[in-house]
mmCIF file of C-alpha atoms in Angstrom:
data_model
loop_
_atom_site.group_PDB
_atom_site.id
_atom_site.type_symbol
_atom_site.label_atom_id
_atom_site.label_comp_id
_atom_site.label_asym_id
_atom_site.label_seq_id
_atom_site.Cartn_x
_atom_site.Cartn_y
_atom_site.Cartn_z
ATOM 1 C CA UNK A 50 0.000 0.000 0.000
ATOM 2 C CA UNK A 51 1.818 3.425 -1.166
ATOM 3 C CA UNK A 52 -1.032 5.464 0.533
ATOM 4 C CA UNK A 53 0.658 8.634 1.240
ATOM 5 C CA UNK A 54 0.737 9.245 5.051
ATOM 6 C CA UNK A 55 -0.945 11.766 6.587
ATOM 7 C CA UNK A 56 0.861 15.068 8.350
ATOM 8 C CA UNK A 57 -0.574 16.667 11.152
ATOM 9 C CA UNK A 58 0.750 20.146 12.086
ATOM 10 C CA UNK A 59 2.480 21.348 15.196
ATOM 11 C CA UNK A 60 -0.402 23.409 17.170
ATOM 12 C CA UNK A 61 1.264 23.516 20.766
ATOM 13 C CA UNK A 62 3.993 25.586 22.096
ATOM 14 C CA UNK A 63 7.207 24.298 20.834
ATOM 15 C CA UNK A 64 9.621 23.448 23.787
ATOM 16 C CA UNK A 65 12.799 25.628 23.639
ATOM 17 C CA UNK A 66 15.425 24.884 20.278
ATOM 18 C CA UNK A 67 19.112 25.968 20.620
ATOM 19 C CA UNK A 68 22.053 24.719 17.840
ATOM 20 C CA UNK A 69 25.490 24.146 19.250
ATOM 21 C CA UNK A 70 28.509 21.835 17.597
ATOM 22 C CA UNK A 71 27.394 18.828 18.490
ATOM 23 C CA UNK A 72 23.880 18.902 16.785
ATOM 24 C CA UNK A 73 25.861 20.340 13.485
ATOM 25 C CA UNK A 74 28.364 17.206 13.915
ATOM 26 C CA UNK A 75 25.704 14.781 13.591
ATOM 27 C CA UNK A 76 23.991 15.711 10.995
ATOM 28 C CA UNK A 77 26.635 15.535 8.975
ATOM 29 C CA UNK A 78 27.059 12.378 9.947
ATOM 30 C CA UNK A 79 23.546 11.204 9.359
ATOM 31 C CA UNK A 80 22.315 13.404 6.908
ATOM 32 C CA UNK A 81 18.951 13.294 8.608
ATOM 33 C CA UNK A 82 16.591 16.391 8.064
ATOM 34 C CA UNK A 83 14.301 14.408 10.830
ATOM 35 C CA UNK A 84 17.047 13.418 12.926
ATOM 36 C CA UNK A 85 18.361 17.462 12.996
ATOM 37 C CA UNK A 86 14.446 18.755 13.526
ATOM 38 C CA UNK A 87 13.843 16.756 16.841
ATOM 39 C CA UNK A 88 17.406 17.490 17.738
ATOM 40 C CA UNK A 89 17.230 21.118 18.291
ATOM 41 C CA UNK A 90 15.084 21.167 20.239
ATOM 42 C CA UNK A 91 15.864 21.025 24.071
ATOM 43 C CA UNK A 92 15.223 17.281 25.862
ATOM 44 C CA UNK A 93 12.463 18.504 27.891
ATOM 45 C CA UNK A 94 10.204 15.568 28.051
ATOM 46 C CA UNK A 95 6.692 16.898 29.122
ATOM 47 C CA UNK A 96 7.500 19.861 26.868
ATOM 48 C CA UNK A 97 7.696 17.720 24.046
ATOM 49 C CA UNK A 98 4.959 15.339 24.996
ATOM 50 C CA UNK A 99 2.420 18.497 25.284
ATOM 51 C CA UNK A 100 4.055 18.870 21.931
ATOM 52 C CA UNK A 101 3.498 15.757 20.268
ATOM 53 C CA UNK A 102 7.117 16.031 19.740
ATOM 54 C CA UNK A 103 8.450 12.263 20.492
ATOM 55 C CA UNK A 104 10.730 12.211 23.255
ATOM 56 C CA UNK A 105 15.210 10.999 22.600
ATOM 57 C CA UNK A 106 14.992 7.308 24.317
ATOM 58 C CA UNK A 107 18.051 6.711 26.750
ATOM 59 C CA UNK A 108 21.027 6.543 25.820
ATOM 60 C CA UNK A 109 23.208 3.200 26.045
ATOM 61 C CA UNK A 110 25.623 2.359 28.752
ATOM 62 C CA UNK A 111 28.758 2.652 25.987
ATOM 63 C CA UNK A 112 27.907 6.018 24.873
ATOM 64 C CA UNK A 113 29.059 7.462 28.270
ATOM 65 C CA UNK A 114 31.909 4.995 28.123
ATOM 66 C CA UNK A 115 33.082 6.629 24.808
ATOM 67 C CA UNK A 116 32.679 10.532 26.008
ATOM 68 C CA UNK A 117 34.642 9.731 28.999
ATOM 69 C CA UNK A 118 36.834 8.283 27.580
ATOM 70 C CA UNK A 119 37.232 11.049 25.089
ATOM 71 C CA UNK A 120 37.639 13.496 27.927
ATOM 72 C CA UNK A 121 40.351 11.392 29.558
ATOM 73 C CA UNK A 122 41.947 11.879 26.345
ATOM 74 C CA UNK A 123 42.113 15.530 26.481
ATOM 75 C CA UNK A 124 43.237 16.047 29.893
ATOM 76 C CA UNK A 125 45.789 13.953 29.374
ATOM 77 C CA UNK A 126 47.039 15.866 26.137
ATOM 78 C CA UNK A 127 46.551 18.867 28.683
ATOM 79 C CA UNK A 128 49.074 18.263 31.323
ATOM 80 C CA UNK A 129 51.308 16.813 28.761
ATOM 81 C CA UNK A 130 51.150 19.857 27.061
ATOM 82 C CA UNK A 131 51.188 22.146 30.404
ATOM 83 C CA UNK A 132 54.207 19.945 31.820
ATOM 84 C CA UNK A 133 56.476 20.255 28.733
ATOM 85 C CA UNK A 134 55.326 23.734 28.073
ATOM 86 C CA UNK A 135 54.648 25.573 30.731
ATOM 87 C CA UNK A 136 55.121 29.020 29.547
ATOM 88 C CA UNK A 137 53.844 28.527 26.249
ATOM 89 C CA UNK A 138 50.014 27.230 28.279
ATOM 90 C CA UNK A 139 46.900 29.457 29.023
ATOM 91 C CA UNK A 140 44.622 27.507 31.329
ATOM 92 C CA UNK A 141 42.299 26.614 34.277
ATOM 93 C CA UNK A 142 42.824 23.793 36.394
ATOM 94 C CA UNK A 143 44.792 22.028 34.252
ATOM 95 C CA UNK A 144 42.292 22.560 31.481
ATOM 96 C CA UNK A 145 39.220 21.484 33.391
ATOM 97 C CA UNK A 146 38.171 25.320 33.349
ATOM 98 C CA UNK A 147 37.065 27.473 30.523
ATOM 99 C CA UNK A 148 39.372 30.669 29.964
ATOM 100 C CA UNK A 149 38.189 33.991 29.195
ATOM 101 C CA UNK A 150 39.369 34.264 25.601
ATOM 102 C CA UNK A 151 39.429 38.131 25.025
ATOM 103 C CA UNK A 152 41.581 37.890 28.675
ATOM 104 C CA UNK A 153 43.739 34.978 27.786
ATOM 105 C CA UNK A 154 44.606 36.961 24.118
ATOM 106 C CA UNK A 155 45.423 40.177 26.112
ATOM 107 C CA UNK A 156 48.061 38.569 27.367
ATOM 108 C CA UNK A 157 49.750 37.084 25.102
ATOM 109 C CA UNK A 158 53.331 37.975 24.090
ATOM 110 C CA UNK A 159 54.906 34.788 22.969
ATOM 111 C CA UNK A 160 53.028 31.618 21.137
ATOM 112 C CA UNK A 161 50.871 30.427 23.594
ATOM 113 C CA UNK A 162 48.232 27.895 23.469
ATOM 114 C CA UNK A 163 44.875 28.586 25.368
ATOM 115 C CA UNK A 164 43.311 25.194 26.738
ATOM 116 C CA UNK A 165 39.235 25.126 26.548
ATOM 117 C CA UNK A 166 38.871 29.256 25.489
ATOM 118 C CA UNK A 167 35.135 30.283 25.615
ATOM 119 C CA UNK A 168 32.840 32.494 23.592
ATOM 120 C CA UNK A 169 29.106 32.990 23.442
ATOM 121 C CA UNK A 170 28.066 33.416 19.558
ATOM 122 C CA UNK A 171 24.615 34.502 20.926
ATOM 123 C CA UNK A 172 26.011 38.132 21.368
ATOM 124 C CA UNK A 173 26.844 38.477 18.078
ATOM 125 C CA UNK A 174 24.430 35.899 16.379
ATOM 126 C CA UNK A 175 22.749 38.897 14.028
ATOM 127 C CA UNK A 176 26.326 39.608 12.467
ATOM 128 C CA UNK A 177 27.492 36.103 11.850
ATOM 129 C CA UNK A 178 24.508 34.686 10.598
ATOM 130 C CA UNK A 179 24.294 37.791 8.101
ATOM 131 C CA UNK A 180 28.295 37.263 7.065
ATOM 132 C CA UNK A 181 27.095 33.071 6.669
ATOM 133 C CA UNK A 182 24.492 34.170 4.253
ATOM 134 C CA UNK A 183 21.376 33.763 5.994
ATOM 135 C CA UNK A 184 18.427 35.549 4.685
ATOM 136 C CA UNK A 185 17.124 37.914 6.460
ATOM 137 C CA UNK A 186 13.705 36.476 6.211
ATOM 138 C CA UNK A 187 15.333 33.481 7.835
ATOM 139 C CA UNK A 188 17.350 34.761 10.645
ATOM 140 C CA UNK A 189 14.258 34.318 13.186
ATOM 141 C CA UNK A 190 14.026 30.664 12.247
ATOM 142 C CA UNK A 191 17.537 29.867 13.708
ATOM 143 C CA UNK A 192 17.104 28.938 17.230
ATOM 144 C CA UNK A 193 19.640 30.179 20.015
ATOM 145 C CA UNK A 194 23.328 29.532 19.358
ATOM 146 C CA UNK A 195 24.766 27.382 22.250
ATOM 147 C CA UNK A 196 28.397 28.662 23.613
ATOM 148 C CA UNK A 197 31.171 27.476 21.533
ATOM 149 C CA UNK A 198 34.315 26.024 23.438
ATOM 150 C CA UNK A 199 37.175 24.961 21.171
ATOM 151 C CA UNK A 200 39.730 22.542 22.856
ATOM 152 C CA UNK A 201 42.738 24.855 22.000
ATOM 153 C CA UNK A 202 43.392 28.737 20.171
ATOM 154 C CA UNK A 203 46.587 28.273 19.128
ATOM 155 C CA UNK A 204 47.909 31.885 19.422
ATOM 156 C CA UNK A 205 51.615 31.521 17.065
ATOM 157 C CA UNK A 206 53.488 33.796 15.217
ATOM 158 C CA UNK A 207 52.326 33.686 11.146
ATOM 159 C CA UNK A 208 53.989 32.246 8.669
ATOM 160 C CA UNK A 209 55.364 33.562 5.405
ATOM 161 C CA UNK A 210 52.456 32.415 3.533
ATOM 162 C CA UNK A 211 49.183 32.959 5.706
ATOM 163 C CA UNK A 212 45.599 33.065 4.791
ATOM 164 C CA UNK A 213 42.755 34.698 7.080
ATOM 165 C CA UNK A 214 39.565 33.594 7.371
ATOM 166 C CA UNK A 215 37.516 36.367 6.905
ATOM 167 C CA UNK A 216 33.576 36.464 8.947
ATOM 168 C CA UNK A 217 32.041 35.476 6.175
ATOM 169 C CA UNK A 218 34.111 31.931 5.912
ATOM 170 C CA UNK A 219 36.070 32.905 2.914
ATOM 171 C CA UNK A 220 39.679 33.538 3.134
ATOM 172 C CA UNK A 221 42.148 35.950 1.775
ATOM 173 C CA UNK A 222 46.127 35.712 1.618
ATOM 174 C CA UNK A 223 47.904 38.083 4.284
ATOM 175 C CA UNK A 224 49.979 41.077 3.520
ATOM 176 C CA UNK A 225 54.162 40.592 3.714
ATOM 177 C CA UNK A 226 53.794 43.338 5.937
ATOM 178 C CA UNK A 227 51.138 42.145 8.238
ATOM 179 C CA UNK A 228 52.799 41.235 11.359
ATOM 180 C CA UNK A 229 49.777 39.849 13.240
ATOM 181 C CA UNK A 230 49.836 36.886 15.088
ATOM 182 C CA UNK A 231 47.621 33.593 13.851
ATOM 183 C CA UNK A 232 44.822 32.172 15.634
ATOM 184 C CA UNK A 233 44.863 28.251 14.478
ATOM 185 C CA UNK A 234 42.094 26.280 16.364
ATOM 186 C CA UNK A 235 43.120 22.739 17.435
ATOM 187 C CA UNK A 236 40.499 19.796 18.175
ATOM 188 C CA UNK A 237 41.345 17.092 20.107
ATOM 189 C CA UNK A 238 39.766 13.257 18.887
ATOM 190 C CA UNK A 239 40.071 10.605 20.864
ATOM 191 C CA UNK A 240 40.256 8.804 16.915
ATOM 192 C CA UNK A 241 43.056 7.241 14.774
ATOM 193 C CA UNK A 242 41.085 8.341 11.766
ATOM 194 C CA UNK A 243 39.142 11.567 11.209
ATOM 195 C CA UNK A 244 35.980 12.165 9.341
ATOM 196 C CA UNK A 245 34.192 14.986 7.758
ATOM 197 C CA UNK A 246 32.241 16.033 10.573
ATOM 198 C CA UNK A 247 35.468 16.115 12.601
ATOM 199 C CA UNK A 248 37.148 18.472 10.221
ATOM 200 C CA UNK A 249 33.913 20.451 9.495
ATOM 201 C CA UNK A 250 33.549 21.026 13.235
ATOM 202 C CA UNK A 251 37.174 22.734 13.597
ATOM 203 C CA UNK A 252 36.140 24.779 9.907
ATOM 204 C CA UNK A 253 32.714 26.140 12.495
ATOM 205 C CA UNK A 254 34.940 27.158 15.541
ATOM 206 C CA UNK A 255 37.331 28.927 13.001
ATOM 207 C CA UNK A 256 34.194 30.711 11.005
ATOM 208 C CA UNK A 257 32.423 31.836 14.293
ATOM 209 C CA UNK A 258 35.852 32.788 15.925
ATOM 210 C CA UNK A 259 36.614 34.797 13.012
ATOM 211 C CA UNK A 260 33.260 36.579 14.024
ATOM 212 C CA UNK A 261 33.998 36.865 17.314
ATOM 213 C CA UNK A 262 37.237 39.027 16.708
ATOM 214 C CA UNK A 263 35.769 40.901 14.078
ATOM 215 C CA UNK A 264 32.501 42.142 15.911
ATOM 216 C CA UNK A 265 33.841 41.448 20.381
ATOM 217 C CA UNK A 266 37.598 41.276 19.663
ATOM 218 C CA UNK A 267 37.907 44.820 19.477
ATOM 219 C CA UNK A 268 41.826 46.478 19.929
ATOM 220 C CA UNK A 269 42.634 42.404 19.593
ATOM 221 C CA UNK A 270 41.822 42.413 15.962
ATOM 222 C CA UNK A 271 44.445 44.717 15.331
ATOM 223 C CA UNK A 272 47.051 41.961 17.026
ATOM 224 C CA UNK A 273 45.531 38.353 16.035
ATOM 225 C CA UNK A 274 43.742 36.852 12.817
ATOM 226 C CA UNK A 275 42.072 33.768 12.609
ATOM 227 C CA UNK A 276 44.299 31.015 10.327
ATOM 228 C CA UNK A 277 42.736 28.762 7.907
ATOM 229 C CA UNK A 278 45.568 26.335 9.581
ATOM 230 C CA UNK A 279 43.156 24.768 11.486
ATOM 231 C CA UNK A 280 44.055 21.236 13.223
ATOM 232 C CA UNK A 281 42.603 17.784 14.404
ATOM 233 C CA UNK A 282 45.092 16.638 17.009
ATOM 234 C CA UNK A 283 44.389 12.995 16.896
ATOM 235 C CA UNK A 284 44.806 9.985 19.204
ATOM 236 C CA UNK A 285 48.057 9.108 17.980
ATOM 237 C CA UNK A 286 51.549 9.550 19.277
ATOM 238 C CA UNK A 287 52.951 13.304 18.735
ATOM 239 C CA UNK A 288 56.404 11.629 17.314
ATOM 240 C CA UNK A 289 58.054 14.640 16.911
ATOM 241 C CA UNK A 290 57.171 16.483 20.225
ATOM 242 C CA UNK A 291 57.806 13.425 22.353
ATOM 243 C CA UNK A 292 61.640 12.100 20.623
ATOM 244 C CA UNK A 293 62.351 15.929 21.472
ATOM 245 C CA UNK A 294 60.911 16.413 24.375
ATOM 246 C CA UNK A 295 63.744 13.577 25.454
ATOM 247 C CA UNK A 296 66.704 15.642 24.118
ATOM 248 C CA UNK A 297 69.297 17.415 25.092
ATOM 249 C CA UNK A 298 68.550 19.962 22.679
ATOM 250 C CA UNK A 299 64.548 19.150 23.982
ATOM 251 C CA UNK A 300 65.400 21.780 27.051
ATOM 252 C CA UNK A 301 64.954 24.641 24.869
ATOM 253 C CA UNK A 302 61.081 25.319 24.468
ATOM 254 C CA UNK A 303 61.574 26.906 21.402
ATOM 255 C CA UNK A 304 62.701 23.951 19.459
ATOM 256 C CA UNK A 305 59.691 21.607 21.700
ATOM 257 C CA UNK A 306 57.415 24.009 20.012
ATOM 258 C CA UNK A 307 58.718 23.732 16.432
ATOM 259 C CA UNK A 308 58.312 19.774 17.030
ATOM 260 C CA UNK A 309 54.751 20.594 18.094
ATOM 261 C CA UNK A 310 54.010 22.317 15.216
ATOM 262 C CA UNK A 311 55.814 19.619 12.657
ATOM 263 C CA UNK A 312 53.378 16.891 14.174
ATOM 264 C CA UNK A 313 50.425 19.270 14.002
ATOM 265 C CA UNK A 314 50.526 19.190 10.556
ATOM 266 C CA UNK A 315 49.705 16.005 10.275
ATOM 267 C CA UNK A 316 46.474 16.238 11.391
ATOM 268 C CA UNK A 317 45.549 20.246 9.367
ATOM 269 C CA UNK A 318 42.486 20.098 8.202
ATOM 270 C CA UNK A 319 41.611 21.687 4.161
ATOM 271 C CA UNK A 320 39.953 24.628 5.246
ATOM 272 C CA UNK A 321 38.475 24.960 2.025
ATOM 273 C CA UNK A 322 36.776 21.324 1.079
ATOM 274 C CA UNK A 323 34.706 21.635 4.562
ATOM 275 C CA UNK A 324 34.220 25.686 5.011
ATOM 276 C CA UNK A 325 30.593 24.982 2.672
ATOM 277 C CA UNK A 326 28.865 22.587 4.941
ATOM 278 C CA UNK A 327 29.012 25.242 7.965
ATOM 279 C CA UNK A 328 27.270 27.680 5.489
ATOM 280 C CA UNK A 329 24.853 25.022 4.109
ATOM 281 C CA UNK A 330 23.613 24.332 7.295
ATOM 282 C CA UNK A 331 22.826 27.684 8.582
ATOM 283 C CA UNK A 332 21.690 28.951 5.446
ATOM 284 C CA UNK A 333 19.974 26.299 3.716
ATOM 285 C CA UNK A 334 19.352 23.006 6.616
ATOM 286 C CA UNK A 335 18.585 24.701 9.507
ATOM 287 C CA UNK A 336 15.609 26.951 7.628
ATOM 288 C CA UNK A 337 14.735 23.875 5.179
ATOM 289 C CA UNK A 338 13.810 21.649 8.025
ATOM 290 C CA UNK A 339 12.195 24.239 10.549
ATOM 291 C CA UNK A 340 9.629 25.136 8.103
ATOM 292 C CA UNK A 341 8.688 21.523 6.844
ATOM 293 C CA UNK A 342 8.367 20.104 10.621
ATOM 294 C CA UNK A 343 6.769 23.422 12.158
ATOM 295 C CA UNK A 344 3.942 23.690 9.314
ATOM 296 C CA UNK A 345 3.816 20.086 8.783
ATOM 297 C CA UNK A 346 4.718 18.344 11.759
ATOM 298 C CA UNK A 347 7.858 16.535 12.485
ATOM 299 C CA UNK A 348 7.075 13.158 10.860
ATOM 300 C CA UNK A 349 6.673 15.591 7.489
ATOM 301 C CA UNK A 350 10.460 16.334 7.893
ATOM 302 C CA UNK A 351 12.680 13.999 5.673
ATOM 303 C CA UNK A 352 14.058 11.206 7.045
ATOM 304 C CA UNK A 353 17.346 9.779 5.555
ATOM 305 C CA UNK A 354 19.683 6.713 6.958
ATOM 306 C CA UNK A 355 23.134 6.545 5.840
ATOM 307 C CA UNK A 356 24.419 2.522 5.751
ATOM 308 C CA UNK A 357 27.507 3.298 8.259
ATOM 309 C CA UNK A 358 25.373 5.404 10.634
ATOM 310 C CA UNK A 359 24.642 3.659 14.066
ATOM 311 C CA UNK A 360 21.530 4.053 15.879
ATOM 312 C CA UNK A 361 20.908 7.772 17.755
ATOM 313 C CA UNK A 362 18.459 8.554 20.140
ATOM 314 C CA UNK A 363 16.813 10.917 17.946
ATOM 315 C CA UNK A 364 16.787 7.986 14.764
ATOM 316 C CA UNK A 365 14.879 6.224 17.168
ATOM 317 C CA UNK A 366 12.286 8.673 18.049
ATOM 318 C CA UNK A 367 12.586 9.783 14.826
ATOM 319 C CA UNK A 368 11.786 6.206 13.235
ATOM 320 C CA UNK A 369 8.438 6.297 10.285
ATOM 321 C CA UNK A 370 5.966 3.949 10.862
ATOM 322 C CA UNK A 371 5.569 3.526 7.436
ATOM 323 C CA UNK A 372 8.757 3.253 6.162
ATOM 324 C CA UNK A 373 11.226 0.750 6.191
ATOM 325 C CA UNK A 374 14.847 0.537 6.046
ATOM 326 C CA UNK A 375 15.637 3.847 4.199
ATOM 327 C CA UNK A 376 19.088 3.345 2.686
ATOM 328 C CA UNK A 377 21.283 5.567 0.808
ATOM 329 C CA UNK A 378 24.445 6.915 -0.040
ATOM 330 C CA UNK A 379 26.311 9.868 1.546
ATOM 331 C CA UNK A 380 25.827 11.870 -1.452
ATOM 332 C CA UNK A 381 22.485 10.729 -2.487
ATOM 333 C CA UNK A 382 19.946 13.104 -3.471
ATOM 334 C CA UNK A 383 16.163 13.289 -1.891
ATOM 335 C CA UNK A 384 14.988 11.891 -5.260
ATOM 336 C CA UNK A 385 17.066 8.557 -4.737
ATOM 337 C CA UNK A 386 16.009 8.799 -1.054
ATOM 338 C CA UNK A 387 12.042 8.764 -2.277
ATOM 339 C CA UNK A 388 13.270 6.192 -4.658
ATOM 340 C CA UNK A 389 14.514 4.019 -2.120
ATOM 341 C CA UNK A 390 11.097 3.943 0.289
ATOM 342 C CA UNK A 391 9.078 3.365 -2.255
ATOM 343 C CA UNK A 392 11.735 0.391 -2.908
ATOM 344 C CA UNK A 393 11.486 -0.645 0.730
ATOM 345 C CA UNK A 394 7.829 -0.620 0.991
ATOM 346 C CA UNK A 395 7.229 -3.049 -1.697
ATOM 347 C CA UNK A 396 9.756 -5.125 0.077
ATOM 348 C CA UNK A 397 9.459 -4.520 3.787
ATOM 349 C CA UNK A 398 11.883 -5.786 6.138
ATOM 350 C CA UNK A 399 12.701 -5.597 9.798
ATOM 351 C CA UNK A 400 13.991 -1.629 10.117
ATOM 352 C CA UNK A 401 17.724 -1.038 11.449
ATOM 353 C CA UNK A 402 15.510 0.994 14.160
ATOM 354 C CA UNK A 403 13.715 -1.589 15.952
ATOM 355 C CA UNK A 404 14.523 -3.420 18.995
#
């Protein structure tokens, strides 16, 4: 039976929405218009009951196994960084603290980096969302921007050949003459392997930081730009940093920093192949699916599995009752996605979904 289902509108209050990193991270990793809907929205369950919003299921046990053990990753990379370095290290607590970022910059003299550096994109939300490209007729729809936190600002002196990224995400080559210092934003993944949500996420924290010092940064503009040398420090050994670091030449800082920088390099991002997908999804995702699921109803929204996607709380909420396995290529297109439904229906099976 290909009887179209039915779509009922949203007629309660809608419980509060907010976007932060991690909700832009997975949806490039599912590719879900459904899965992003219910996602920005905050997990308020008797909110989202009143709703009819369905509510995120628990999470499993080895979720919280894998963010801890993420975070034991960092802090570990933090005093390793704040033992051999200790001059060249911004912090609080040994990283377990957010810094003050405009505070932490003032102070800077020397390359430093600045462990867990907080800003609030809300108080300039208007600017950076107009530099993105969002149309003005869709600024309202995008909901609160959560507080971004990168793991490190990597405050170092440029190099001869420099690009900035400018607040709208594009980038232009520096002066000879400019003697600012760079602003390279490091992410730390507890991964051997990164993927393109990884190295999109760094391209966002770059792009809004960029914002940030244009529009907050004030006199700091005039002393810092943001790089498009932007890093994923990965779980792998930093070979360079620690053969030096057991030296006799390793005593001088200077040359544990240039090791630093040699083994950073193997995890810099291309600035340019990811910048797009932080536009796209302000200025085309975010919008796209906020109309469809506020005028339609959430089960309107599009819903899209990729094969190497596991199982999210909001997939499950977010599973059709009329639609089977849904499966598709990263690249595919909503046609092949229709394509494919129609394809499962006429042959259901057991969903990936269901428990």
């Amino acid at each position: 039976n290909d009887t179209a289902p039915s779509f009922a509108p949203l007629t309660h209050a809608l419980p509060k929405r907010f976007v932060s990193k991690s909700k832009f991270s997975m949806y490039l990793r599912t590719l879900c218009d459904r899965e992003l809907y219910l996602s920005l929205f905050s997990n308020a369950p008797k909110e989202l009951s009143a709703a009819g919003i369905p509510v995120p299921l628990k999470s499993r046990p080895g979720v919280q196994i894998i963010t801890n053990s993420g975070m034991a990753f960092e802090r570990e990379q933090y005093d390793i960084l704040i033992s051999a370095l200790p001059n060249n290290v911004s912090h609080k607590d040994n990283g377990k603290g957010y810094v003050d970022l405009a505070k932490a910059l003032l102070a800077v003299s020397k390359p430093t980096m600045i462990l867990q550096p907080s800003f609030e994109p809300q108080e300039f939300r208007a600017v950076a969302l107009k530099n993105l490209g969002v149309a003005d007729s869709d600024e309202a729809l995008i909901p609160p921007l959560s507080g971004l936190r990168p793991d490190i600002v990597f405050a170092d002196s440029r190099r001869a050949n420099e690009y900035e990224i400018r607040p709208d995400g594009t980038r232009q080559r520096l002066a000879d003459s400019d003697k600012r210092m760079a602003l390279c934003v490091v992410d730390l993944k507890n991964v051997t392997e990164a993927n393109a949500s990884y190295s999109a996420e760094v391209c966002l924290y770059a792009i809004f930081l960029a914002n940030w010092l244009n529009v907050i940064g004030g006199d700091l503009a005039a002393k810092f730009f943001v790089s498009d040398r932007v890093y994923l420090w990965r779980h792998v050994e930093m070979p360079q940093f620690t053969m030096v670091k057991a030296t006799k030449e390793g005593a001088d800082h200077n040359k544990r920093l240039a090791a630093l920088r040699a083994d950073l390099e193997d995890g810099l991002v291309k600035y340019l192949i990811y910048m797009p997908s932080v536009r796209k999804f302000f200025v085309e995702d975010i919008p796209r699916v906020i109309k469809i699921g506020d005028q339609k109803g959430w089960n309107a929204v599009e819903y899209h599995v990729k094969p190497d996607v596991r199982r999210t709380r909001r997939h499950r909420r977010a599973r059709p009752e009329t639609t089977r396995a849904v499966v598709s290529s990263r690249h595919a297109t909503a046609t092949s996605c229709a394509r494919a439904r129609r394809q499962a229906r006429r042959a259901p099976r057991q969903s990936p979904w269901e428990y």
